[in-house]
Amino acid sequence: MNRIYQYITILSAVLLLNSCSDWLDVQPSTDKDRADLIETADGYKKMLYGTYINLANTSLYGANLTFGFVSSLGRDYVKNLSDVGSGWSAVHWSYSDTSIRGTYIDPVWSKMYNNIANVNSILSDISEHKSQFRSSEYGLIAGEAYAERAMMHFDLLRLFAPNYVGNENVIAIPYVTSYEAVRNEHLKASEVMQHVISDLDMAEQLMEEAGDPIIHQKQTITFNGQGDFLANRQYHLNYWAAIALKARAYLYMGDTTNALKYAQKVIDEAPFTWTPETEIAAGDKVMQSELIAALEVSTLPDLYDSYYTSQLFIMSEEGYWGAADQVHTLKIFEDANDYRYLYTFKKDGRGNDFALSSKYQQETGTSKTMKKQTVPLIRLGEMYLIAAECQAESNPAKAIDLLRKLKKARGYFTNDAGVADGSDASTIKAIVKNEMRKETYAEGQFWFFLKRTGLTVPDFGWQGSLTLTPEQFMFPMPESEKEYGYIPDANEE
């Protein structure tokens, strides 16, 4: 596919995971470098850690696919009017502006496929070097690589193709399994998702056979054991991340039976626990004990200043709402006792009474040593919402119970936690929508929820609610891919 695979880059500037300080010397990978790396288990670890560093790039999950661009599309913020010339007219879901495409859209395609090539460089011959690894490390490294490849292709499909249900046979994106510089055929959406599920199945199998430590044991997030590949598994695409991604993927496909199966497996068997209010109040705003998978983004403190302290992302416009933290946030959080409202928003401190998200203003000097650089990828609450949505019609009583458990974990202490007995499917789904917005605020997932469900982008003060067109839910493919890629005619057999 065009020129993406002319080289493979493994970044070396800053390690994504602090548990891997022994591998800070990863260098850009040439064929010779790669030949050296694949001779040892540590070489494969270097390549894998390099792919996580790439994921943490600000064009990908280090900003724009989490709290940045994609969150703005889901109306997590009211854009500061003083910055309308900075390329953010896409807040209005228009992607034709060249600055938007060049800054926010095209880099997702190129950097994601480049990193897919890096992952494929690992998977291409790791099985031939299995004897180099100690105990479980082979299965964990290979399993994580398969999970990572699946996640990246899945999100590319969600971004650059129409909503899946009803468009299964639309020619979508390539699913790339090689790191060589070749043109890769664009596949039907259904074929892409078959590959996604197959890779996640392989990831689950490999990490289960390897005995991923997180399968049964809750891990304390710590710097202890630096260089230990088995430490801090929540900062890897671990066994439970593969299961949770399957729940997310099956739901996107409209397969509620399998989506429920895997979401419920996480709920019933995984070691993740609700974060108590005391921990959240003390500064654990991302609720680490609930994170199934996360990235450590070393530049997060600077990014917080750039996005939030600078008022690039705010919850109000001056002259519209005044004390925004008393208005806009309560339009999302109907109960002022909600922990997510109490502890993850603040006034801007400049006398404007703008409300800012403080989720990524992560405290330092606490026992949660990695918290200050954490960007969530998948969290426990999403599994509850998937399970509730899947049972809204078939088992509404169970769906109500799941929603109550989630909301009580967030500070709703009434008996029904705001979810009435006998709620029908439409009411349950409306609550799921509201909770998805609150639970994954500034994490990017609400935008994908809106695309999947076809629901309107919600009212946010003066902007009003809006029903988007299918085109507004789909990024345009880079022009270079249209010219050089291998895109078959959907009508050809």
Tab-separated table of C-alpha atoms in Angstrom:
chain	number	residue	atom	x	y	z
A	1	MET	CA	0.000	0.000	0.000
A	2	ASN	CA	1.774	3.090	-1.379
A	3	ARG	CA	4.972	4.007	0.436
A	4	ILE	CA	4.184	3.269	4.030
A	5	TYR	CA	6.385	0.196	4.176
A	6	GLN	CA	9.568	1.539	2.680
A	7	TYR	CA	11.026	1.460	6.173
A	8	ILE	CA	10.214	0.307	9.679
A	9	THR	CA	10.768	2.660	12.583
A	10	ILE	CA	11.186	1.660	16.192
A	11	LEU	CA	11.295	4.887	18.174
A	12	SER	CA	13.983	5.396	20.781
A	13	ALA	CA	13.345	8.802	22.320
A	14	VAL	CA	11.474	7.812	25.443
A	15	LEU	CA	10.341	4.389	26.593
A	16	LEU	CA	6.624	4.040	26.924
A	17	LEU	CA	6.781	1.617	29.815
A	18	ASN	CA	8.915	2.476	32.798
A	19	SER	CA	9.299	-1.227	33.540
A	20	CYS	CA	11.599	-1.561	30.552
A	21	SER	CA	14.427	0.826	31.360
A	22	ASP	CA	16.940	-1.813	30.279
A	23	TRP	CA	15.904	-1.316	26.661
A	24	LEU	CA	16.299	2.427	26.218
A	25	ASP	CA	18.791	1.973	23.411
A	26	VAL	CA	16.296	0.832	20.768
A	27	GLN	CA	17.398	2.265	17.440
A	28	PRO	CA	15.608	2.744	14.109
A	29	SER	CA	15.352	-0.659	12.536
A	30	THR	CA	17.152	-1.411	9.328
A	31	ASP	CA	17.369	-4.947	7.973
A	32	LYS	CA	20.693	-5.350	9.744
A	33	ASP	CA	19.335	-3.996	13.029
A	34	ARG	CA	16.398	-6.344	12.780
A	35	ALA	CA	18.653	-9.312	12.084
A	36	ASP	CA	20.481	-8.554	15.314
A	37	LEU	CA	17.309	-7.963	17.339
A	38	ILE	CA	15.637	-11.251	16.444
A	39	GLU	CA	18.608	-13.224	17.762
A	40	THR	CA	17.597	-12.686	21.395
A	41	ALA	CA	14.472	-12.503	23.509
A	42	ASP	CA	15.493	-9.033	24.617
A	43	GLY	CA	15.650	-8.002	20.970
A	44	TYR	CA	12.023	-8.967	20.503
A	45	LYS	CA	11.130	-7.065	23.666
A	46	LYS	CA	12.847	-3.998	22.250
A	47	MET	CA	10.781	-4.248	19.087
A	48	LEU	CA	7.561	-4.723	21.056
A	49	TYR	CA	8.251	-1.801	23.374
A	50	GLY	CA	8.992	0.285	20.299
A	51	THR	CA	5.500	-0.418	18.983
A	52	TYR	CA	3.987	0.771	22.263
A	53	ILE	CA	6.026	3.962	22.008
A	54	ASN	CA	4.555	4.450	18.542
A	55	LEU	CA	1.024	3.987	19.912
A	56	ALA	CA	1.741	6.795	22.382
A	57	ASN	CA	2.478	9.249	19.566
A	58	THR	CA	0.228	12.313	19.817
A	59	SER	CA	-1.206	11.555	16.370
A	60	LEU	CA	-2.438	8.216	17.735
A	61	TYR	CA	-3.455	7.144	21.238
A	62	GLY	CA	-1.105	9.588	22.948
A	63	ALA	CA	-3.623	12.340	22.205
A	64	ASN	CA	-5.745	12.484	19.061
A	65	LEU	CA	-7.354	9.022	19.218
A	66	THR	CA	-8.072	9.397	22.935
A	67	PHE	CA	-8.506	12.772	24.633
A	68	GLY	CA	-7.711	14.907	21.572
A	69	PHE	CA	-9.257	15.060	18.115
A	70	VAL	CA	-11.663	12.122	18.392
A	71	SER	CA	-12.979	13.272	21.775
A	72	SER	CA	-13.698	16.698	20.337
A	73	LEU	CA	-15.745	15.049	17.583
A	74	GLY	CA	-17.846	13.358	20.252
A	75	ARG	CA	-18.453	16.790	21.777
A	76	ASP	CA	-16.539	16.214	24.940
A	77	TYR	CA	-15.510	19.849	24.698
A	78	VAL	CA	-16.797	23.178	23.530
A	79	LYS	CA	-13.941	24.482	21.430
A	80	ASN	CA	-12.503	27.827	22.490
A	81	LEU	CA	-13.643	30.312	19.849
A	82	SER	CA	-10.279	32.081	19.951
A	83	ASP	CA	-8.739	29.033	18.285
A	84	VAL	CA	-11.116	28.493	15.363
A	85	GLY	CA	-8.294	29.150	12.937
A	86	SER	CA	-6.096	26.389	14.304
A	87	GLY	CA	-7.494	23.585	12.152
A	88	TRP	CA	-10.266	22.564	14.515
A	89	SER	CA	-13.178	23.395	12.268
A	90	ALA	CA	-13.544	19.604	12.291
A	91	VAL	CA	-15.349	20.092	15.583
A	92	HIS	CA	-18.167	20.740	13.104
A	93	TRP	CA	-17.414	17.407	11.378
A	94	SER	CA	-16.067	18.812	8.136
A	95	TYR	CA	-12.892	17.041	7.079
A	96	SER	CA	-12.141	18.748	3.777
A	97	ASP	CA	-9.847	21.423	5.211
A	98	THR	CA	-6.274	20.569	4.215
A	99	SER	CA	-4.915	21.556	7.625
A	100	ILE	CA	-7.287	19.120	9.292
A	101	ARG	CA	-6.429	16.284	6.933
A	102	GLY	CA	-2.717	16.942	7.107
A	103	THR	CA	-2.603	17.392	10.868
A	104	TYR	CA	-5.240	15.084	12.275
A	105	ILE	CA	-6.445	12.543	9.694
A	106	ASP	CA	-3.728	11.500	7.258
A	107	PRO	CA	-1.176	10.915	10.071
A	108	VAL	CA	-3.522	8.403	11.696
A	109	TRP	CA	-3.455	6.310	8.533
A	110	SER	CA	0.279	6.547	7.900
A	111	LYS	CA	1.485	6.172	11.486
A	112	MET	CA	-0.929	3.349	12.242
A	113	TYR	CA	0.073	1.311	9.205
A	114	ASN	CA	3.716	2.035	9.855
A	115	ASN	CA	3.318	0.654	13.358
A	116	ILE	CA	1.408	-2.331	12.001
A	117	ALA	CA	4.523	-3.020	9.934
A	118	ASN	CA	6.568	-2.900	13.134
A	119	VAL	CA	4.246	-5.411	14.775
A	120	ASN	CA	4.403	-7.638	11.726
A	121	SER	CA	8.184	-7.510	11.915
A	122	ILE	CA	7.843	-9.197	15.294
A	123	LEU	CA	5.270	-11.756	14.232
A	124	SER	CA	6.893	-12.705	10.932
A	125	ASP	CA	9.366	-15.139	12.456
A	126	ILE	CA	9.041	-15.083	16.234
A	127	SER	CA	7.802	-18.679	16.266
A	128	GLU	CA	11.061	-19.773	14.635
A	129	HIS	CA	12.978	-18.300	17.586
A	130	LYS	CA	10.774	-19.701	20.324
A	131	SER	CA	13.696	-21.480	21.988
A	132	GLN	CA	15.286	-18.119	22.823
A	133	PHE	CA	12.584	-17.206	25.329
A	134	ARG	CA	12.316	-18.031	29.003
A	135	SER	CA	9.086	-19.591	30.351
A	136	SER	CA	6.076	-17.488	29.407
A	137	GLU	CA	7.760	-14.649	27.544
A	138	TYR	CA	7.290	-16.046	24.032
A	139	GLY	CA	3.513	-16.355	24.417
A	140	LEU	CA	3.174	-12.941	26.009
A	141	ILE	CA	5.227	-11.112	23.378
A	142	ALA	CA	3.524	-12.832	20.454
A	143	GLY	CA	0.094	-12.539	22.095
A	144	GLU	CA	0.487	-8.828	22.720
A	145	ALA	CA	1.623	-8.296	19.142
A	146	TYR	CA	-1.472	-10.053	17.780
A	147	ALA	CA	-3.717	-7.987	20.082
A	148	GLU	CA	-2.004	-4.792	19.040
A	149	ARG	CA	-2.356	-5.584	15.338
A	150	ALA	CA	-6.050	-6.328	15.822
A	151	MET	CA	-6.698	-3.135	17.802
A	152	MET	CA	-5.011	-0.908	15.241
A	153	HIS	CA	-6.855	-2.395	12.265
A	154	PHE	CA	-10.143	-2.301	14.174
A	155	ASP	CA	-9.781	1.390	14.923
A	156	LEU	CA	-8.713	2.155	11.359
A	157	LEU	CA	-11.902	0.453	10.186
A	158	ARG	CA	-13.998	2.412	12.667
A	159	LEU	CA	-12.420	5.668	11.514
A	160	PHE	CA	-12.068	5.261	7.740
A	161	ALA	CA	-15.026	3.048	6.793
A	162	PRO	CA	-18.794	3.388	7.153
A	163	ASN	CA	-20.504	1.998	10.231
A	164	TYR	CA	-20.223	-1.775	10.015
A	165	VAL	CA	-23.834	-2.976	10.306
A	166	GLY	CA	-25.418	-2.692	6.871
A	167	ASN	CA	-22.070	-2.039	5.209
A	168	GLU	CA	-20.370	-5.386	5.738
A	169	ASN	CA	-19.574	-5.795	2.033
A	170	VAL	CA	-18.244	-2.293	1.479
A	171	ILE	CA	-14.594	-2.222	0.417
A	172	ALA	CA	-12.840	-0.745	3.424
A	173	ILE	CA	-9.159	-0.919	4.412
A	174	PRO	CA	-6.222	-3.308	3.998
A	175	TYR	CA	-5.511	-5.834	6.733
A	176	VAL	CA	-1.758	-6.054	6.631
A	177	THR	CA	0.094	-9.107	7.934
A	178	SER	CA	3.502	-8.497	6.375
A	179	TYR	CA	6.177	-5.896	7.033
A	180	GLU	CA	7.597	-5.911	3.506
A	181	ALA	CA	6.994	-2.972	1.157
A	182	VAL	CA	4.095	-4.281	-0.910
A	183	ARG	CA	0.716	-3.007	-2.016
A	184	ASN	CA	-2.024	-4.546	0.115
A	185	GLU	CA	-5.519	-5.045	-1.189
A	186	HIS	CA	-8.357	-3.221	0.527
A	187	LEU	CA	-10.790	-5.785	1.937
A	188	LYS	CA	-14.487	-5.816	2.607
A	189	ALA	CA	-15.379	-4.681	6.113
A	190	SER	CA	-16.520	-8.204	6.973
A	191	GLU	CA	-13.151	-9.611	5.910
A	192	VAL	CA	-11.313	-7.035	8.012
A	193	MET	CA	-13.353	-7.988	11.058
A	194	GLN	CA	-12.706	-11.693	10.448
A	195	HIS	CA	-8.999	-10.924	10.673
A	196	VAL	CA	-9.509	-8.782	13.781
A	197	ILE	CA	-11.311	-11.590	15.580
A	198	SER	CA	-8.799	-14.180	14.381
A	199	ASP	CA	-5.884	-12.131	15.724
A	200	LEU	CA	-7.656	-11.581	19.048
A	201	ASP	CA	-8.395	-15.306	19.285
A	202	MET	CA	-4.693	-15.993	18.768
A	203	ALA	CA	-3.746	-13.349	21.332
A	204	GLU	CA	-6.105	-14.855	23.894
A	205	GLN	CA	-4.808	-18.383	23.282
A	206	LEU	CA	-1.121	-17.459	23.434
A	207	MET	CA	-1.389	-15.374	26.602
A	208	GLU	CA	-3.597	-17.920	28.336
A	209	GLU	CA	-1.128	-20.704	27.545
A	210	ALA	CA	1.715	-18.459	28.721
A	211	GLY	CA	-0.050	-17.862	32.026
A	212	ASP	CA	-0.241	-14.074	31.803
A	213	PRO	CA	0.153	-12.994	35.463
A	214	ILE	CA	-2.841	-10.670	35.209
A	215	ILE	CA	-5.267	-13.495	34.423
A	216	HIS	CA	-5.881	-14.225	38.086
A	217	GLN	CA	-3.797	-11.711	40.001
A	218	LYS	CA	-4.460	-8.017	40.474
A	219	GLN	CA	-1.180	-6.190	39.982
A	220	THR	CA	-0.020	-3.145	41.873
A	221	ILE	CA	1.109	-0.464	39.472
A	222	THR	CA	4.655	0.276	40.512
A	223	PHE	CA	8.142	1.065	39.333
A	224	ASN	CA	9.447	-1.911	41.305
A	225	GLY	CA	10.966	-4.640	39.184
A	226	GLN	CA	12.189	-2.396	36.393
A	227	GLY	CA	13.167	-4.454	33.407
A	228	ASP	CA	10.705	-7.184	34.372
A	229	PHE	CA	8.525	-7.901	31.370
A	230	LEU	CA	5.895	-9.450	33.642
A	231	ALA	CA	5.385	-6.270	35.694
A	232	ASN	CA	2.668	-3.663	35.158
A	233	ARG	CA	0.600	-5.783	32.811
A	234	GLN	CA	-2.136	-3.147	32.592
A	235	TYR	CA	0.336	-1.127	30.530
A	236	HIS	CA	0.514	-3.941	27.978
A	237	LEU	CA	-2.208	-5.301	25.708
A	238	ASN	CA	-2.576	-8.190	28.113
A	239	TYR	CA	-4.846	-11.235	28.184
A	240	TRP	CA	-7.854	-9.285	29.490
A	241	ALA	CA	-7.287	-6.533	26.963
A	242	ALA	CA	-7.670	-9.117	24.201
A	243	ILE	CA	-10.920	-10.360	25.766
A	244	ALA	CA	-12.254	-6.809	26.210
A	245	LEU	CA	-11.340	-5.916	22.626
A	246	LYS	CA	-13.341	-8.935	21.475
A	247	ALA	CA	-16.362	-7.626	23.371
A	248	ARG	CA	-15.905	-4.212	21.765
A	249	ALA	CA	-15.388	-5.685	18.284
A	250	TYR	CA	-18.336	-8.072	18.411
A	251	LEU	CA	-20.638	-5.284	19.563
A	252	TYR	CA	-19.481	-3.147	16.643
A	253	MET	CA	-20.418	-6.036	14.375
A	254	GLY	CA	-23.888	-6.252	15.926
A	255	ASP	CA	-23.155	-9.671	17.424
A	256	THR	CA	-24.593	-9.081	20.894
A	257	THR	CA	-24.328	-12.745	21.873
A	258	ASN	CA	-20.552	-12.817	21.614
A	259	ALA	CA	-20.161	-9.239	22.828
A	260	LEU	CA	-22.032	-10.171	25.988
A	261	LYS	CA	-20.044	-13.386	26.365
A	262	TYR	CA	-16.694	-11.606	26.451
A	263	ALA	CA	-17.802	-8.545	28.410
A	264	GLN	CA	-19.319	-10.811	31.049
A	265	LYS	CA	-16.137	-12.876	31.165
A	266	VAL	CA	-14.185	-9.761	32.119
A	267	ILE	CA	-16.807	-8.782	34.701
A	268	ASP	CA	-16.950	-12.231	36.275
A	269	GLU	CA	-13.343	-13.406	36.095
A	270	ALA	CA	-10.905	-10.510	35.723
A	271	PRO	CA	-9.107	-9.137	38.806
A	272	PHE	CA	-10.052	-5.489	38.179
A	273	THR	CA	-11.873	-3.695	41.001
A	274	TRP	CA	-13.744	-0.420	41.369
A	275	THR	CA	-11.537	2.426	42.560
A	276	PRO	CA	-12.762	3.756	45.926
A	277	GLU	CA	-13.612	7.424	46.358
A	278	THR	CA	-10.666	7.914	48.686
A	279	GLU	CA	-8.231	6.963	45.912
A	280	ILE	CA	-9.974	9.137	43.320
A	281	ALA	CA	-10.066	12.092	45.713
A	282	ALA	CA	-6.363	11.561	46.424
A	283	GLY	CA	-5.553	12.009	42.728
A	284	ASP	CA	-6.248	8.727	40.935
A	285	LYS	CA	-8.453	10.417	38.354
A	286	VAL	CA	-8.068	7.694	35.726
A	287	MET	CA	-9.048	5.049	38.317
A	288	GLN	CA	-6.116	2.747	37.721
A	289	SER	CA	-7.506	-0.357	39.367
A	290	GLU	CA	-10.233	-0.386	36.695
A	291	LEU	CA	-7.973	-0.012	33.681
A	292	ILE	CA	-7.864	-3.151	31.560
A	293	ALA	CA	-5.223	-1.577	29.342
A	294	ALA	CA	-3.534	1.798	29.265
A	295	LEU	CA	-0.576	3.609	27.778
A	296	GLU	CA	2.055	5.533	29.610
A	297	VAL	CA	2.539	8.774	27.684
A	298	SER	CA	5.710	10.423	28.898
A	299	THR	CA	4.741	13.841	27.523
A	300	LEU	CA	1.312	13.902	29.186
A	301	PRO	CA	2.047	16.754	31.644
A	302	ASP	CA	3.061	19.004	28.749
A	303	LEU	CA	0.095	17.842	26.686
A	304	TYR	CA	-2.241	18.676	29.543
A	305	ASP	CA	-0.924	22.225	29.566
A	306	SER	CA	-1.270	22.459	25.783
A	307	TYR	CA	-4.814	21.118	25.610
A	308	TYR	CA	-6.426	22.113	28.885
A	309	THR	CA	-4.482	24.698	30.865
A	310	SER	CA	-4.227	26.759	27.673
A	311	GLN	CA	-8.043	26.563	27.377
A	312	LEU	CA	-7.815	24.873	23.983
A	313	PHE	CA	-10.395	22.415	25.339
A	314	ILE	CA	-12.998	23.978	27.589
A	315	MET	CA	-16.541	23.234	28.713
A	316	SER	CA	-17.936	26.714	28.058
A	317	GLU	CA	-17.543	29.803	25.928
A	318	GLU	CA	-17.176	33.144	27.637
A	319	GLY	CA	-20.438	35.079	27.506
A	320	TYR	CA	-22.629	31.988	27.171
A	321	TRP	CA	-22.639	30.127	30.434
A	322	GLY	CA	-20.566	31.869	33.083
A	323	ALA	CA	-20.037	29.360	35.890
A	324	ALA	CA	-19.582	26.529	33.468
A	325	ASP	CA	-18.606	23.947	36.028
A	326	GLN	CA	-22.060	24.428	37.530
A	327	VAL	CA	-23.803	24.088	34.181
A	328	HIS	CA	-22.104	22.149	31.420
A	329	THR	CA	-20.735	19.348	33.510
A	330	LEU	CA	-24.121	18.840	35.126
A	331	LYS	CA	-25.661	18.524	31.697
A	332	ILE	CA	-23.548	15.366	31.491
A	333	PHE	CA	-23.496	14.339	35.161
A	334	GLU	CA	-27.045	14.495	36.447
A	335	ASP	CA	-25.942	13.952	40.044
A	336	ALA	CA	-23.436	16.357	41.608
A	337	ASN	CA	-22.238	13.517	43.864
A	338	ASP	CA	-20.910	11.517	40.918
A	339	TYR	CA	-17.202	10.929	41.595
A	340	ARG	CA	-16.438	11.540	37.942
A	341	TYR	CA	-17.997	14.994	38.290
A	342	LEU	CA	-16.511	15.788	41.685
A	343	TYR	CA	-12.916	14.852	40.983
A	344	THR	CA	-12.218	15.031	37.234
A	345	PHE	CA	-13.379	18.577	36.441
A	346	LYS	CA	-12.272	21.936	37.745
A	347	LYS	CA	-12.522	25.662	37.134
A	348	ASP	CA	-9.767	27.014	34.936
A	349	GLY	CA	-8.444	29.224	37.734
A	350	ARG	CA	-8.271	32.328	35.569
A	351	GLY	CA	-11.420	33.967	36.830
A	352	ASN	CA	-13.447	32.989	33.769
A	353	ASP	CA	-15.261	30.113	35.460
A	354	PHE	CA	-14.614	27.927	32.441
A	355	ALA	CA	-14.772	24.233	33.288
A	356	LEU	CA	-11.823	22.044	32.326
A	357	SER	CA	-11.322	18.319	32.471
A	358	SER	CA	-8.654	17.506	35.041
A	359	LYS	CA	-8.559	13.772	34.278
A	360	TYR	CA	-5.105	14.083	32.763
A	361	GLN	CA	-3.755	16.455	35.384
A	362	GLN	CA	-2.430	13.453	37.225
A	363	GLU	CA	-0.836	13.960	40.594
A	364	THR	CA	2.774	13.172	41.353
A	365	GLY	CA	4.365	12.071	44.594
A	366	THR	CA	1.627	9.602	45.524
A	367	SER	CA	1.695	5.840	45.857
A	368	LYS	CA	0.254	5.619	42.321
A	369	THR	CA	3.626	6.242	40.769
A	370	MET	CA	2.664	5.706	37.134
A	371	LYS	CA	-0.561	7.672	37.286
A	372	LYS	CA	0.892	10.957	36.116
A	373	GLN	CA	1.454	9.596	32.615
A	374	THR	CA	-1.537	7.280	32.112
A	375	VAL	CA	-3.928	7.396	29.164
A	376	PRO	CA	-6.669	4.720	29.349
A	377	LEU	CA	-7.344	2.436	26.385
A	378	ILE	CA	-10.001	0.100	27.829
A	379	ARG	CA	-11.687	0.218	31.220
A	380	LEU	CA	-13.912	-2.022	33.313
A	381	GLY	CA	-16.923	0.280	33.174
A	382	GLU	CA	-17.173	-0.143	29.411
A	383	MET	CA	-17.617	-3.885	29.903
A	384	TYR	CA	-20.585	-3.243	32.198
A	385	LEU	CA	-22.113	-0.946	29.598
A	386	ILE	CA	-21.576	-3.446	26.782
A	387	ALA	CA	-23.168	-6.210	28.869
A	388	ALA	CA	-26.085	-3.946	29.796
A	389	GLU	CA	-26.717	-2.847	26.220
A	390	CYS	CA	-26.600	-6.426	24.956
A	391	GLN	CA	-29.313	-7.426	27.444
A	392	ALA	CA	-31.516	-4.338	27.239
A	393	GLU	CA	-34.176	-6.300	25.379
A	394	SER	CA	-33.455	-9.931	26.218
A	395	ASN	CA	-32.862	-9.536	29.965
A	396	PRO	CA	-33.696	-5.995	31.124
A	397	ALA	CA	-33.544	-6.947	34.808
A	398	LYS	CA	-29.912	-8.011	34.406
A	399	ALA	CA	-29.139	-4.876	32.409
A	400	ILE	CA	-30.634	-2.734	35.177
A	401	ASP	CA	-28.542	-4.568	37.765
A	402	LEU	CA	-25.336	-3.959	35.797
A	403	LEU	CA	-26.096	-0.259	35.410
A	404	ARG	CA	-26.835	0.087	39.099
A	405	LYS	CA	-23.554	-1.564	40.031
A	406	LEU	CA	-21.651	0.824	37.802
A	407	LYS	CA	-23.448	3.913	39.056
A	408	LYS	CA	-23.130	2.923	42.710
A	409	ALA	CA	-19.409	2.557	42.153
A	410	ARG	CA	-19.520	6.175	41.002
A	411	GLY	CA	-21.300	7.589	44.055
A	412	TYR	CA	-25.011	7.062	43.354
A	413	PHE	CA	-26.185	5.760	46.709
A	414	THR	CA	-29.957	5.601	46.290
A	415	ASN	CA	-31.364	2.096	46.135
A	416	ASP	CA	-32.037	2.256	42.411
A	417	ALA	CA	-28.974	4.436	41.612
A	418	GLY	CA	-31.158	6.359	39.199
A	419	VAL	CA	-32.174	3.278	37.206
A	420	ALA	CA	-35.818	2.555	37.910
A	421	ASP	CA	-37.266	-0.914	38.313
A	422	GLY	CA	-39.034	-2.032	35.162
A	423	SER	CA	-37.067	0.256	32.856
A	424	ASP	CA	-37.718	-0.744	29.262
A	425	ALA	CA	-35.113	-1.322	26.552
A	426	SER	CA	-35.212	2.231	25.210
A	427	THR	CA	-34.716	3.676	28.689
A	428	ILE	CA	-31.870	1.270	29.397
A	429	LYS	CA	-30.142	2.188	26.143
A	430	ALA	CA	-30.538	5.888	26.895
A	431	ILE	CA	-28.868	5.348	30.268
A	432	VAL	CA	-26.110	3.343	28.586
A	433	LYS	CA	-25.494	6.281	26.254
A	434	ASN	CA	-25.292	8.758	29.144
A	435	GLU	CA	-23.018	6.497	31.162
A	436	MET	CA	-20.758	5.796	28.185
A	437	ARG	CA	-20.243	9.513	27.804
A	438	LYS	CA	-19.406	9.915	31.491
A	439	GLU	CA	-17.379	6.732	31.864
A	440	THR	CA	-15.092	7.266	28.877
A	441	TYR	CA	-15.011	11.057	28.964
A	442	ALA	CA	-11.934	12.387	27.139
A	443	GLU	CA	-10.879	8.845	26.166
A	444	GLY	CA	-12.261	8.823	22.610
A	445	GLN	CA	-14.707	5.930	22.879
A	446	PHE	CA	-17.893	7.996	22.965
A	447	TRP	CA	-17.350	9.067	19.356
A	448	PHE	CA	-17.222	5.432	18.270
A	449	PHE	CA	-20.334	4.725	20.360
A	450	LEU	CA	-22.217	7.467	18.517
A	451	LYS	CA	-21.079	6.127	15.148
A	452	ARG	CA	-22.138	2.583	15.986
A	453	THR	CA	-25.544	3.498	17.376
A	454	GLY	CA	-26.393	6.272	14.937
A	455	LEU	CA	-27.456	8.452	17.844
A	456	THR	CA	-27.314	12.206	17.663
A	457	VAL	CA	-24.302	14.059	18.933
A	458	PRO	CA	-25.653	15.341	22.249
A	459	ASP	CA	-26.698	18.829	23.192
A	460	PHE	CA	-23.897	20.845	24.683
A	461	GLY	CA	-25.285	24.216	25.688
A	462	TRP	CA	-25.580	26.744	22.898
A	463	GLN	CA	-24.407	24.309	20.229
A	464	GLY	CA	-27.528	22.151	20.377
A	465	SER	CA	-27.822	18.476	19.458
A	466	LEU	CA	-27.117	17.331	15.927
A	467	THR	CA	-27.787	14.283	13.823
A	468	LEU	CA	-24.758	13.594	11.671
A	469	THR	CA	-24.657	12.103	8.212
A	470	PRO	CA	-22.799	8.818	7.588
A	471	GLU	CA	-20.079	10.824	5.836
A	472	GLN	CA	-19.531	12.910	8.959
A	473	PHE	CA	-18.781	9.720	10.871
A	474	MET	CA	-16.097	8.616	8.401
A	475	PHE	CA	-12.614	10.015	7.812
A	476	PRO	CA	-11.559	10.491	4.165
A	477	MET	CA	-8.829	8.181	2.976
A	478	PRO	CA	-5.498	9.876	2.224
A	479	GLU	CA	-5.154	10.946	-1.412
A	480	SER	CA	-1.889	9.033	-1.702
A	481	GLU	CA	-3.697	5.815	-0.815
A	482	LYS	CA	-6.361	6.488	-3.414
A	483	GLU	CA	-3.651	6.972	-6.019
A	484	TYR	CA	-1.180	4.237	-5.092
A	485	GLY	CA	-3.198	1.793	-3.041
A	486	TYR	CA	-4.851	-1.394	-4.229
A	487	ILE	CA	-8.578	-0.655	-3.972
A	488	PRO	CA	-10.676	-3.149	-5.905
A	489	ASP	CA	-14.058	-2.361	-7.383
A	490	ALA	CA	-16.699	-3.539	-4.927
A	491	ASN	CA	-18.759	-4.843	-7.863
A	492	GLU	CA	-15.985	-7.072	-9.160
A	493	GLU	CA	-15.993	-10.729	-8.198
